[in-house]
Amino acid sequence: LACYETATFNTATCFWVVTASQATQPTLACYESVDFDTITCTWIVSGTQPTQPVLACYQTVLFDATLCSWVVSGTQPAQPTLACYQTAEFSTTSCSWIVSGVQAAAPTGLACYESAAYNSITCVWDITGTQPTQPTGLACYQTASFNTTSCEWDVTGTQAAQPTLACYQTAVFSTTLCSWVVSGTQPAQPTLACYQTIEFSTTSCSWVLSGVQAAAPTGLACYESAAFNSTTCVWDITGTQPAQPTLACYQTASFNTTSCEWDVTGTQAAQPTLACYQTAVFNTTLCSWEVSGTQPAQPTLACYQTAEFSTTSCSWIVSGVQAAAPTGLACYETATFNTATCFWVVTASQATQPTLACYES
C-alpha cells in the first residue's frame, strides 16, 4: 500500500478494500518544485525566492511572478545646475543631491570709483573703474587732492591779491615765481624840443609838455615829407620822386601825384590766332609776336586718294578707295591696277588655235 492507503478486509466480498486519497499537490510559487515523500506521506516543496536586490534610496522593487525575478524601478534625481563655485554629491541618506560651496564675498574697501561684478566664468569678482585723472593746468598756487566722498579732485588755492601800483606801473602774475611781478618805471623826462618846457603830472601819469612846434610847411610834393629839426628848430623837407619803373616795349609811364606812383599804361598786343601746328613767342625787341611752325607736308597719295588737312587732329586726313578689280575675266585674262591712269588694265593671250585636220573641229 501507498503510505496514504489503508486496507480493510470485506468479509462479505471476501476481498481487501483499499481506501485512500493522496494529499493534493500544493500550489507552487514560480521558483518552487514539489516531490511526494512516501516516508512522511506529504508533499515536499523545495526552492527559494531569489534574494531581493539591494536598492538605492530612490528605488522600489516588486517580485514579478511571470518573469520569476525582482523588477527594480526608480531613477536617481538629475544633478542640479551648479554655480561655478558649487559642487554636488548625492546623499544616500537624504536621497537627494547635496550642493556645497559658497560664492566668494564681494570685495570690500573699494575706491569710490570702483565697482565689483561677480564673473560666473572665472568664478572671481571683477573690479572695474579708474580713478579720474588728476586735473592738469593747475595754477602755481593751486593744489589738487582726491575727495573720496565726492569721488572728484578738489582744487584749492587762491592767487595772491594784486599789489597797489603807481600810475606808471603794471603787474603780471608770474607762474614761475608764483607771485606778482611789478614792472614799470616813471617815464624818463623826454628830451625837449627846442620850443618846449616840461612837468610830470601824477594825474595823467605822464610828463606834460608845453610849447608849440612851428606849423609844418604846406604845398609838399606827394613824395616829400617834412621833419622838424630840433637842433635848428625848423622843418627839414626830404623826399625824392620815385624812379620811373622799367617799361615793356609797349608801355608808357606818367607820374601820378595823387597815388604818388608811376602809372604804367599800354597792353601787350594780343597773341595772334594760331594754326594747330604753330606756336607764338612775344619778341620784346621787335615788340611783336613771332609765329613759328609749319604745316606737316601732305603725304604721298595713291591716284585714287585725296587729302585734306584737319585743324582738329592737326594732321592730313586721306580719303579714297582703289576701284574694285574687274570681274568676269576669261580664264586667260589678268587684271593689273595702273597707278598712272588709275584704272585696271586687263591683259590676256588666248592660246593659238591649232591646225585642224579635215575631220577635226
Coordinates of C-alpha atoms in Angstrom, one line a residue:
L1 CA 0.0 0.0 0.0
A2 CA 1.0 3.6 -0.5
C3 CA 1.6 5.5 2.6
Y4 CA -1.7 7.2 2.4
E5 CA -3.7 3.9 1.7
T6 CA -5.4 1.6 4.2
A7 CA -6.8 -1.9 3.5
T8 CA -9.9 -3.4 5.1
F9 CA -10.9 -6.9 4.5
N10 CA -14.5 -7.2 3.3
T11 CA -16.0 -10.3 4.8
A12 CA -18.9 -10.0 2.5
T13 CA -16.9 -10.0 -0.7
C14 CA -14.0 -11.7 0.9
F15 CA -11.7 -9.1 -0.6
W16 CA -9.4 -6.5 0.8
V17 CA -10.8 -3.0 0.1
V18 CA -8.1 -0.4 -0.3
T19 CA -9.1 3.2 0.5
A20 CA -7.0 6.4 0.5
S21 CA -6.5 9.8 -1.2
Q22 CA -3.1 11.2 -1.8
A23 CA -2.9 14.8 -0.5
T24 CA -3.5 17.4 -3.2
Q25 CA -0.2 18.8 -4.6
P26 CA 0.1 22.3 -3.1
T27 CA 0.1 25.5 -5.2
L28 CA 3.7 26.3 -6.0
A29 CA 5.5 29.6 -6.5
C30 CA 7.3 30.1 -9.8
Y31 CA 10.6 29.3 -8.2
E32 CA 9.3 26.1 -6.3
S33 CA 9.2 22.5 -7.2
V34 CA 7.4 19.6 -5.3
D35 CA 8.1 15.9 -4.7
F36 CA 5.8 13.5 -2.8
D37 CA 7.7 12.0 0.2
T38 CA 6.5 8.4 0.7
I39 CA 8.1 8.3 4.1
T40 CA 6.4 11.3 5.6
C41 CA 3.5 10.8 3.2
T42 CA 3.5 14.6 2.4
W43 CA 4.5 16.8 -0.5
I44 CA 7.9 18.2 0.0
V45 CA 8.2 21.7 -1.5
S46 CA 11.7 23.0 -2.4
G47 CA 13.0 26.2 -3.9
T48 CA 13.7 29.7 -2.5
Q49 CA 12.6 33.0 -3.8
P50 CA 15.6 34.9 -5.2
T51 CA 17.0 37.4 -2.6
Q52 CA 15.6 40.9 -3.0
P53 CA 18.4 43.1 -4.5
V54 CA 20.0 45.9 -2.5
L55 CA 18.1 49.1 -3.5
A56 CA 19.3 52.6 -3.9
C57 CA 17.3 55.1 -1.8
Y58 CA 15.2 56.2 -4.8
Q59 CA 14.4 52.6 -6.0
T60 CA 11.5 50.3 -5.3
V61 CA 11.2 46.6 -6.0
L62 CA 8.4 44.1 -6.9
F63 CA 8.7 40.4 -7.5
D64 CA 7.3 39.5 -10.9
A65 CA 5.8 36.1 -10.7
T66 CA 5.7 35.9 -14.5
L67 CA 9.4 36.6 -15.0
C68 CA 10.2 34.9 -11.7
S69 CA 12.5 37.7 -10.8
W70 CA 12.7 41.0 -8.9
V71 CA 11.8 44.1 -11.0
V72 CA 13.6 47.3 -9.7
S73 CA 12.2 50.7 -10.6
G74 CA 13.2 54.3 -9.8
T75 CA 15.8 56.8 -11.2
Q76 CA 18.3 58.9 -9.4
P77 CA 17.2 62.6 -9.5
A78 CA 19.2 64.7 -12.1
Q79 CA 22.1 66.7 -10.7
P80 CA 21.0 70.3 -10.3
T81 CA 22.7 73.1 -12.3
L82 CA 25.6 74.4 -10.3
A83 CA 27.2 77.8 -9.9
C84 CA 30.9 77.9 -10.8
Y85 CA 31.8 77.8 -7.1
Q86 CA 29.4 74.8 -6.2
T87 CA 29.9 71.1 -6.1
A88 CA 27.2 68.4 -5.8
E89 CA 27.3 65.0 -4.1
F90 CA 24.3 62.5 -4.0
S91 CA 23.3 61.7 -0.4
T92 CA 22.0 58.1 0.0
T93 CA 20.7 59.2 3.5
S94 CA 18.5 62.1 2.3
C95 CA 18.2 60.6 -1.2
S96 CA 19.0 63.9 -2.7
W97 CA 21.9 66.0 -4.2
I98 CA 23.8 67.9 -1.5
V99 CA 25.1 71.2 -3.1
S100 CA 28.0 72.7 -1.3
G101 CA 30.1 75.8 -2.0
V102 CA 29.6 79.5 -1.3
Q103 CA 30.1 82.4 -3.6
A104 CA 33.1 84.4 -2.5
A105 CA 32.1 87.5 -0.6
A106 CA 32.1 90.7 -2.7
P107 CA 35.4 92.5 -2.1
T108 CA 35.4 95.4 0.4
G109 CA 37.4 98.5 0.6
L110 CA 36.7 99.5 -3.0
A111 CA 37.6 103.0 -4.0
C112 CA 34.7 105.3 -4.7
Y113 CA 35.2 105.0 -8.4
E114 CA 35.4 101.2 -8.4
S115 CA 32.6 98.6 -8.8
A116 CA 32.7 94.8 -8.5
A117 CA 30.8 92.3 -10.6
Y118 CA 30.9 88.5 -10.0
N119 CA 32.3 86.7 -13.0
S120 CA 30.5 83.4 -13.3
I121 CA 33.1 82.2 -15.8
T122 CA 36.3 82.8 -13.9
C123 CA 34.4 82.5 -10.5
V124 CA 36.0 85.6 -9.1
W125 CA 34.9 89.2 -8.6
D126 CA 36.0 91.5 -11.4
I127 CA 36.8 95.0 -10.1
T128 CA 36.4 97.8 -12.7
G129 CA 36.8 101.5 -12.5
T130 CA 39.7 104.0 -12.7
Q131 CA 40.4 107.0 -10.6
P132 CA 39.6 110.2 -12.6
T133 CA 42.8 111.7 -14.0
Q134 CA 44.1 114.5 -11.8
P135 CA 43.3 117.8 -13.4
T136 CA 46.1 119.5 -15.4
G137 CA 46.8 123.1 -15.9
L138 CA 46.8 124.0 -12.2
A139 CA 48.0 127.4 -11.4
C140 CA 51.2 127.6 -9.4
Y141 CA 49.2 128.4 -6.2
Q142 CA 46.7 125.6 -6.6
T143 CA 46.9 122.0 -5.2
A144 CA 44.6 119.1 -6.0
S145 CA 43.6 116.3 -3.6
F146 CA 41.3 113.4 -4.4
N147 CA 38.0 113.6 -2.5
T148 CA 36.8 110.0 -1.7
T149 CA 33.4 111.4 -0.7
S150 CA 32.5 113.2 -3.9
C151 CA 34.9 111.0 -5.9
E152 CA 36.4 114.0 -7.6
W153 CA 39.6 116.1 -7.4
D154 CA 39.3 119.1 -5.1
V155 CA 41.4 122.0 -6.3
T156 CA 42.3 124.6 -3.6
G157 CA 44.4 127.7 -3.6
T158 CA 43.8 131.4 -4.5
Q159 CA 46.0 133.7 -6.4
A160 CA 47.6 136.4 -4.2
A161 CA 45.9 139.8 -4.4
Q162 CA 47.5 142.2 -6.9
P163 CA 49.6 144.9 -5.1
T164 CA 48.8 148.6 -5.2
L165 CA 50.5 150.1 -8.2
A166 CA 51.9 153.5 -9.1
C167 CA 50.3 155.1 -12.1
Y168 CA 53.1 154.1 -14.3
Q169 CA 53.4 150.5 -13.0
T170 CA 51.8 147.3 -14.3
A171 CA 51.7 143.9 -12.5
V172 CA 51.8 140.5 -14.1
F173 CA 51.4 137.3 -12.1
S174 CA 54.4 135.1 -12.7
T175 CA 53.5 131.4 -12.8
T176 CA 57.2 130.6 -12.3
L177 CA 57.7 132.7 -9.1
C178 CA 54.0 132.3 -8.2
S179 CA 53.9 136.0 -7.3
W180 CA 53.1 139.3 -8.8
V181 CA 55.9 140.9 -10.7
V182 CA 55.6 144.7 -10.8
S183 CA 57.2 146.5 -13.6
G184 CA 57.2 150.0 -14.8
T185 CA 59.4 153.0 -14.2
Q186 CA 58.4 156.5 -14.1
P187 CA 58.8 157.7 -17.6
A188 CA 62.1 159.4 -18.2
Q189 CA 61.8 163.0 -18.8
P190 CA 61.6 163.3 -22.5
T191 CA 64.1 165.2 -24.4
L192 CA 62.6 168.6 -25.0
A193 CA 62.2 170.1 -28.4
C194 CA 63.8 173.4 -28.8
Y195 CA 60.5 175.1 -28.2
Q196 CA 59.2 173.0 -25.2
T197 CA 59.1 173.0 -21.4
I198 CA 58.0 170.0 -19.3
E199 CA 56.4 168.9 -15.9
F200 CA 55.4 165.4 -14.6
S201 CA 51.7 165.0 -13.9
T202 CA 50.6 162.3 -11.4
T203 CA 47.1 162.7 -12.7
S204 CA 47.8 161.8 -16.3
C205 CA 50.9 159.8 -15.2
S206 CA 53.0 161.5 -17.9
W207 CA 55.2 164.4 -18.5
V208 CA 53.2 167.4 -19.5
L209 CA 54.9 169.4 -22.2
S210 CA 54.2 172.9 -23.1
G211 CA 55.2 174.9 -26.1
V212 CA 54.1 174.5 -29.7
Q213 CA 56.1 173.4 -32.6
A214 CA 56.0 175.7 -35.7
A215 CA 53.4 174.5 -38.2
A216 CA 54.6 172.0 -40.8
P217 CA 55.1 173.5 -44.2
T218 CA 52.4 173.0 -46.8
G219 CA 52.5 172.5 -50.6
L220 CA 54.8 169.5 -50.4
A221 CA 55.0 167.1 -53.3
C222 CA 53.4 163.7 -52.6
Y223 CA 56.8 162.1 -52.2
E224 CA 58.1 164.8 -49.8
S225 CA 58.0 164.8 -46.1
A226 CA 58.9 167.4 -43.5
A227 CA 60.7 166.6 -40.3
F228 CA 61.2 169.1 -37.6
N229 CA 64.9 169.7 -36.9
S230 CA 65.2 170.0 -33.1
T231 CA 68.7 171.4 -33.5
T232 CA 67.8 174.2 -35.8
C233 CA 64.2 174.3 -34.6
V234 CA 62.9 174.4 -38.2
W235 CA 61.2 171.9 -40.6
D236 CA 63.5 170.0 -42.9
I237 CA 61.9 168.8 -46.2
T238 CA 63.1 165.5 -47.6
G239 CA 62.0 163.1 -50.3
T240 CA 62.7 162.3 -53.9
Q241 CA 60.3 161.4 -56.7
P242 CA 60.4 157.6 -57.2
A243 CA 62.5 156.5 -60.2
Q244 CA 60.5 155.6 -63.3
P245 CA 60.0 151.8 -63.5
T246 CA 61.5 149.8 -66.3
L247 CA 58.9 149.5 -69.0
A248 CA 58.0 146.9 -71.5
C249 CA 58.3 147.9 -75.2
Y250 CA 54.6 148.6 -75.5
Q251 CA 54.3 150.6 -72.2
T252 CA 54.5 154.3 -71.2
A253 CA 54.7 155.8 -67.7
S254 CA 53.4 159.1 -66.2
F255 CA 53.8 160.2 -62.5
N256 CA 50.5 160.3 -60.6
T257 CA 50.6 163.0 -57.9
T258 CA 47.5 161.5 -56.2
S259 CA 48.8 158.0 -55.7
C260 CA 52.4 159.2 -55.7
E261 CA 53.3 156.4 -58.0
W262 CA 54.1 156.0 -61.7
D263 CA 51.1 154.9 -63.7
V264 CA 52.1 152.5 -66.4
T265 CA 49.8 152.2 -69.4
G266 CA 49.9 150.1 -72.5
T267 CA 49.0 146.5 -73.2
Q268 CA 50.9 143.8 -74.9
A269 CA 49.4 143.0 -78.4
A270 CA 47.0 140.1 -78.3
Q271 CA 48.6 136.8 -79.3
P272 CA 47.5 136.1 -83.0
T273 CA 45.2 133.2 -83.8
L274 CA 47.5 130.2 -84.4
A275 CA 47.1 127.2 -86.7
C276 CA 47.2 124.0 -84.7
Y277 CA 50.9 123.4 -85.7
Q278 CA 52.0 126.9 -84.8
T279 CA 53.4 128.5 -81.5
A280 CA 53.9 132.2 -80.7
V281 CA 56.6 133.9 -78.7
F282 CA 56.5 137.6 -77.8
N283 CA 59.7 139.4 -79.1
T284 CA 60.5 142.2 -76.6
T285 CA 63.0 143.7 -79.1
L286 CA 60.6 144.0 -82.0
C287 CA 57.6 144.4 -79.6
S288 CA 55.6 141.9 -81.6
W289 CA 54.6 138.2 -81.6
E290 CA 56.7 135.8 -83.6
V291 CA 54.8 132.9 -85.0
S292 CA 56.7 129.7 -85.8
G293 CA 55.7 126.3 -87.0
T294 CA 55.0 124.7 -90.4
Q295 CA 52.0 122.7 -91.6
P296 CA 53.0 119.0 -91.9
A297 CA 53.8 118.1 -95.6
Q298 CA 50.9 116.4 -97.4
P299 CA 51.5 112.6 -97.5
T300 CA 52.2 110.9 -100.9
L301 CA 48.7 109.9 -102.3
A302 CA 47.6 107.0 -104.4
C303 CA 46.0 108.0 -107.7
Y304 CA 42.5 107.4 -106.2
Q305 CA 43.2 109.3 -102.9
T306 CA 42.6 112.9 -101.9
A307 CA 44.0 114.6 -98.7
E308 CA 42.5 117.3 -96.6
F309 CA 44.3 119.0 -93.6
S310 CA 42.2 118.6 -90.3
T311 CA 42.7 121.5 -87.9
T312 CA 41.1 119.3 -85.2
S313 CA 43.6 116.5 -85.3
C314 CA 46.3 118.7 -86.8
S315 CA 47.0 116.1 -89.4
W316 CA 46.2 115.2 -93.1
I317 CA 43.0 113.1 -93.5
V318 CA 43.4 110.8 -96.5
S319 CA 40.3 109.5 -98.2
G320 CA 39.5 107.5 -101.4
V321 CA 39.4 103.7 -102.1
Q322 CA 41.0 101.9 -105.0
A323 CA 38.4 100.8 -107.6
A324 CA 37.5 97.1 -107.3
A325 CA 39.2 94.7 -109.7
P326 CA 37.0 93.9 -112.7
T327 CA 35.1 90.6 -112.7
G328 CA 34.1 88.2 -115.4
L329 CA 37.6 87.8 -116.8
A330 CA 38.3 85.0 -119.2
C331 CA 40.5 82.2 -117.9
Y332 CA 43.4 83.5 -119.9
E333 CA 43.0 87.2 -118.8
T334 CA 44.6 89.0 -115.9
A335 CA 43.9 92.4 -114.4
T336 CA 46.6 94.8 -113.2
F337 CA 45.9 98.2 -111.5
N338 CA 47.7 101.1 -113.4
T339 CA 48.7 103.7 -110.9
A340 CA 49.4 106.2 -113.7
T341 CA 45.9 106.0 -115.3
C342 CA 44.2 104.9 -112.0
F343 CA 42.4 102.1 -114.0
W344 CA 42.6 98.3 -114.1
V345 CA 44.3 97.1 -117.2
V346 CA 43.1 93.7 -118.5
T347 CA 45.7 91.7 -120.5
A348 CA 45.5 88.2 -122.0
S349 CA 46.9 85.9 -124.6
Q350 CA 44.5 83.3 -125.9
A351 CA 46.3 80.2 -127.0
T352 CA 46.7 79.9 -130.8
Q353 CA 44.1 77.7 -132.4
P354 CA 45.8 74.5 -133.6
T355 CA 45.7 73.5 -137.2
L356 CA 42.9 71.1 -137.7
A357 CA 42.6 68.0 -139.9
C358 CA 39.6 67.9 -142.3
Y359 CA 37.8 65.7 -139.8
E360 CA 38.5 67.9 -136.8
S361 CA 36.7 70.8 -135.3

